[in-house]
Tab-separated table of C-alpha atoms in Angstrom:
chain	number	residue	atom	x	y	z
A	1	UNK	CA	119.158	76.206	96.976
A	2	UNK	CA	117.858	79.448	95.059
A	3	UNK	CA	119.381	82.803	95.567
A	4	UNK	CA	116.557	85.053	94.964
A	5	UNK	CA	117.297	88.489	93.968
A	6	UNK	CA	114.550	91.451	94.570
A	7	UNK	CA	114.932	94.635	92.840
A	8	UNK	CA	113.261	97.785	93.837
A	9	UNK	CA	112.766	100.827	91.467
A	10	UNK	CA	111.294	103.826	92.059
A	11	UNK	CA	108.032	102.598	89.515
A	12	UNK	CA	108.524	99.055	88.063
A	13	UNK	CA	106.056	100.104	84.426
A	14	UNK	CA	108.685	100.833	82.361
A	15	UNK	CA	111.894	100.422	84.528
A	16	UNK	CA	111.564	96.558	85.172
A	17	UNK	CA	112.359	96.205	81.141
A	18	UNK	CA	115.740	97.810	81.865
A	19	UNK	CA	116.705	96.860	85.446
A	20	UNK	CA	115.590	93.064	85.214
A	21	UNK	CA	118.452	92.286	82.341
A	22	UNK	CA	120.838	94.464	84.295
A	23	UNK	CA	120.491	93.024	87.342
A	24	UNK	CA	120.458	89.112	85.709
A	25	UNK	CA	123.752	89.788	84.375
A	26	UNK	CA	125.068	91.422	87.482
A	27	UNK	CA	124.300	88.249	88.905
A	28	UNK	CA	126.342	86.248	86.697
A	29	UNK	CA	129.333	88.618	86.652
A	30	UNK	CA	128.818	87.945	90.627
A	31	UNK	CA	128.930	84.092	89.788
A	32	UNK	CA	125.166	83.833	91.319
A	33	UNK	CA	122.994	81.632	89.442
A	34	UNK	CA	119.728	83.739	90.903
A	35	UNK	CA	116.283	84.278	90.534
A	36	UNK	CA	115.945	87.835	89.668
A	37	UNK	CA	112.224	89.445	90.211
A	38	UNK	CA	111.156	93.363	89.767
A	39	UNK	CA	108.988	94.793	92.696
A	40	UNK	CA	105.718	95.465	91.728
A	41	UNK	CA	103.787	95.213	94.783
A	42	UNK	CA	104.063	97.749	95.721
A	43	UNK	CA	104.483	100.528	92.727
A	44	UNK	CA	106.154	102.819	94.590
A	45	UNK	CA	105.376	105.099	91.469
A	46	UNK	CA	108.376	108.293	92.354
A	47	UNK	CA	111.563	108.180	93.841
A	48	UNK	CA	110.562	109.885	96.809
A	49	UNK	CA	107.893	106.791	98.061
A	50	UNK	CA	110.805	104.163	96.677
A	51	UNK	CA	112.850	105.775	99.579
A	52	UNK	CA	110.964	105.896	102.521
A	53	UNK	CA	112.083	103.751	104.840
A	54	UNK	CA	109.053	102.444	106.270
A	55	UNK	CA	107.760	101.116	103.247
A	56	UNK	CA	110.778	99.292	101.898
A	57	UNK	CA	110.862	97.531	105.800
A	58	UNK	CA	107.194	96.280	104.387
A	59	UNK	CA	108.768	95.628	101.057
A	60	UNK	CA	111.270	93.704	102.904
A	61	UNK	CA	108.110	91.791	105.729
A	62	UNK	CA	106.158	91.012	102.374
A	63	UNK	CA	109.527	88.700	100.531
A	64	UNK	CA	110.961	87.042	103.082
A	65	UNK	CA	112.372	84.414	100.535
A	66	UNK	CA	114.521	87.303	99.050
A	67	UNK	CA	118.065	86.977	100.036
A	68	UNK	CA	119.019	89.861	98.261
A	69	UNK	CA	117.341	93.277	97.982
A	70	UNK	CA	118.572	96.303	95.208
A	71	UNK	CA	116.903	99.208	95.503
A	72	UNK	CA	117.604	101.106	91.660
A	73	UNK	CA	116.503	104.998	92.117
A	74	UNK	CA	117.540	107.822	89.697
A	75	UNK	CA	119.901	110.281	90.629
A	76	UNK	CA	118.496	113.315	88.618
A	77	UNK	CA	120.698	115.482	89.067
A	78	UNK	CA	120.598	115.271	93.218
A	79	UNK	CA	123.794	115.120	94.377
A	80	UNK	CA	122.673	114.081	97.866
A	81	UNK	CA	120.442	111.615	96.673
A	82	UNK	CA	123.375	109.147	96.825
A	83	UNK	CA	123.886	109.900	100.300
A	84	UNK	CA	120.337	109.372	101.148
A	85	UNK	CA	120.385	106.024	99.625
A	86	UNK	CA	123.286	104.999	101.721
A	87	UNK	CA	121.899	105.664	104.574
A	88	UNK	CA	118.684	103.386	103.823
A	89	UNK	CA	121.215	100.383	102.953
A	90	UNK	CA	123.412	100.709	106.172
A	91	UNK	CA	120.049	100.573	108.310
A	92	UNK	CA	118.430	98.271	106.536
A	93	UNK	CA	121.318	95.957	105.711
A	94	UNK	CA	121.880	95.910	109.808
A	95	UNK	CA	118.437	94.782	110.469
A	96	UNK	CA	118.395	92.138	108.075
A	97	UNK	CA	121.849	91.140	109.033
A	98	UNK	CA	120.879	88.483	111.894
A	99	UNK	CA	118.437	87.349	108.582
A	100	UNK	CA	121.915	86.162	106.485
A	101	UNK	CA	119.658	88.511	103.681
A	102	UNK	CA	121.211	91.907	101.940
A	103	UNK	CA	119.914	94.901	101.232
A	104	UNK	CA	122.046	97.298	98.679
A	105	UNK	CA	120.897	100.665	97.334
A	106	UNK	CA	122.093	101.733	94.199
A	107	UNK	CA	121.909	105.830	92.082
A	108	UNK	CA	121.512	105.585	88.493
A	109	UNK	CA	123.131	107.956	87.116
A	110	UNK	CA	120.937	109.542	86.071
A	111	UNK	CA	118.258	107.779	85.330
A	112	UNK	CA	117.939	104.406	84.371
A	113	UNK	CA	117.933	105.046	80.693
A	114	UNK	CA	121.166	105.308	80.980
A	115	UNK	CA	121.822	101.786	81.107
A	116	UNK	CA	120.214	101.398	77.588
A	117	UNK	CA	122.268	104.321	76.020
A	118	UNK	CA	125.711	103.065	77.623
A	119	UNK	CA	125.412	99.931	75.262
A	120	UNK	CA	124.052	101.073	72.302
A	121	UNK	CA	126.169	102.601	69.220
A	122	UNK	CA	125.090	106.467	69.580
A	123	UNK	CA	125.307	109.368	67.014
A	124	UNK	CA	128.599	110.409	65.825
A	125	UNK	CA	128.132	113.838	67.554
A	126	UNK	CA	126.631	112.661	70.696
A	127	UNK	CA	129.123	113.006	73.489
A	128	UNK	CA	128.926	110.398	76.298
A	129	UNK	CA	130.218	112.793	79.477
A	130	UNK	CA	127.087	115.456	78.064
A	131	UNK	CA	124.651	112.332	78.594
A	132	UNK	CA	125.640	111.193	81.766
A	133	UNK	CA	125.823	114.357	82.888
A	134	UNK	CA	122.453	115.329	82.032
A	135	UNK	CA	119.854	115.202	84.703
A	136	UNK	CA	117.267	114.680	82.468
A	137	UNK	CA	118.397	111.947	80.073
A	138	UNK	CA	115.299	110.176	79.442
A	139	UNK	CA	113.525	113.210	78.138
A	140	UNK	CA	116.427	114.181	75.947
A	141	UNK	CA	118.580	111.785	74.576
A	142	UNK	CA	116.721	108.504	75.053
A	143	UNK	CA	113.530	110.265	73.594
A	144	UNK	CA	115.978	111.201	70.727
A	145	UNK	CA	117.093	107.743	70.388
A	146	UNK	CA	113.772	106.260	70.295
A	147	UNK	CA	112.944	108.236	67.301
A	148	UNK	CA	116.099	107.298	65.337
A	149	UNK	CA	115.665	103.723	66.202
A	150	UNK	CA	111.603	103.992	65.552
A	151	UNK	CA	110.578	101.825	68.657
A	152	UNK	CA	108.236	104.625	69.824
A	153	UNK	CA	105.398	102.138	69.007
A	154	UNK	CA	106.334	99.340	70.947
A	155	UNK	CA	105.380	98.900	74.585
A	156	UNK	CA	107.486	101.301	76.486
A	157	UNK	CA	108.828	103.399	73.990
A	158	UNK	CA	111.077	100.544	73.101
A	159	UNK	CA	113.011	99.591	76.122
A	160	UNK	CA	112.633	96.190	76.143
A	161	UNK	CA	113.987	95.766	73.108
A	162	UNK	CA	116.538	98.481	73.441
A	163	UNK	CA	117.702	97.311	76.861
A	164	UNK	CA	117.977	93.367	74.810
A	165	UNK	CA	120.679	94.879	71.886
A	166	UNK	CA	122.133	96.953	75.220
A	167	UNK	CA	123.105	94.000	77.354
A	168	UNK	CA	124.634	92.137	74.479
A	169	UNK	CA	127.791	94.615	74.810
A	170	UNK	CA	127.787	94.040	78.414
A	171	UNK	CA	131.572	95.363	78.427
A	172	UNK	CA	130.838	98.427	77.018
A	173	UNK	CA	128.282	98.962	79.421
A	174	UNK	CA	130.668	98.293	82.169
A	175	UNK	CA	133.246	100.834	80.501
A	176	UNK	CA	130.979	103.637	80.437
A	177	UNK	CA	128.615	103.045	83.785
A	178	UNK	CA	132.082	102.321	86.599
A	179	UNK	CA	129.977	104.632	88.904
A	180	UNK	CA	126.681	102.363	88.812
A	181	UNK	CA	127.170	99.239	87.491
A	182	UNK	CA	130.714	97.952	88.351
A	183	UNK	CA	130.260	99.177	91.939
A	184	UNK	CA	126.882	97.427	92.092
A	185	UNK	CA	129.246	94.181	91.031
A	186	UNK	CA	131.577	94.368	93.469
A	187	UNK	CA	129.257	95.369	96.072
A	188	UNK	CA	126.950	92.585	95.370
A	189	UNK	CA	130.009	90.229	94.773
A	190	UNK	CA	130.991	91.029	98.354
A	191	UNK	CA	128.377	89.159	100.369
A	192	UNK	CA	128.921	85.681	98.394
């Protein structure tokens, strides 16, 4: 039988190149063989329509061969936007409990770029606790590193690409994402 795996950013257009090989090899690290989609009906198109409620129950009507649900939002520098999201998972993952199907909400932090950074060899005088700290990551260091590694003209600034030489030092990832991405493990490892 499939497990099929749904993941939910906040606007799929240039976050499914990034979350898509995360999530596949959170899978495996999970020991899930799964089928691992990116939402894109709907677009949610901003974090603030990825987390109402309402729509990710219609999200959740519209797949009902998902058995697992992953919301991905960036954090942005909102502290409480963790909190938020942990409220949508413990309501949701009640109402879908009588379903035997998950639902797990998950802050990048702080935003998903971050993923792609966290496995790449940076600049010498790039500092890894100034990146993840910085709120707006995407707009300075990833824009930074998509000019030294000249994938500006590919589809997406790059990411795909990026996000490909990323995952291939899946440990390093790990090391430098414990907040995000080895939480998401053993949270997702937890309903097997």
């Amino acid at each position: 039988m499939s497990f099929n795996v749904l993941v939910i950013p906040e606007d799929f257009t240039k976050d499914e190149h990034i979350l898509k090989p995360l999530i596949d090899r959170i899978m495996r690290d999970c020991g899930r063989k799964a089928q691992v989609q990116v939402c894109r009906n709907p677009n949610f198109q901003g974090v603030q329509a990825a987390l109402n409620i309402s729509a990710l129950r219609e999200v959740i009507a519209l797949y009902p061969m998902v058995n697992l649900f992953i919301l991905v939002v960036d954090r942005d520098g909102n502290a409480g936007r963790k909190q938020r999201t942990d409220q949508i998972e413990s309501t949701l993952s009640i109402e879908l409990l009588p379903q035997a199907r998950r639902f797990l909400a998950e802050v990048a932090w702080q935003e998903v770029e971050v993923f792609i950074l966290a496995g790449l060899s940076l600049p010498a005088d790039w500092r890894w606790n100034e990146i993840r700290a910085d709120a707006n990551v995407k707009d300075t260091y990833f824009k930074q590193l998509v000019v030294l590694r000249q994938t500006l003209k590919y589809p997406h600034e790059g990411r795909k690409k990026l996000m490909a030489e990323s995952i291939s030092n899946w440990q390093r990832i790990k090391s430098r994402c414990p907040e995000d991405v080895v939480a998401l493990i053993a949270r997702a490892s937890s309903g097997n």
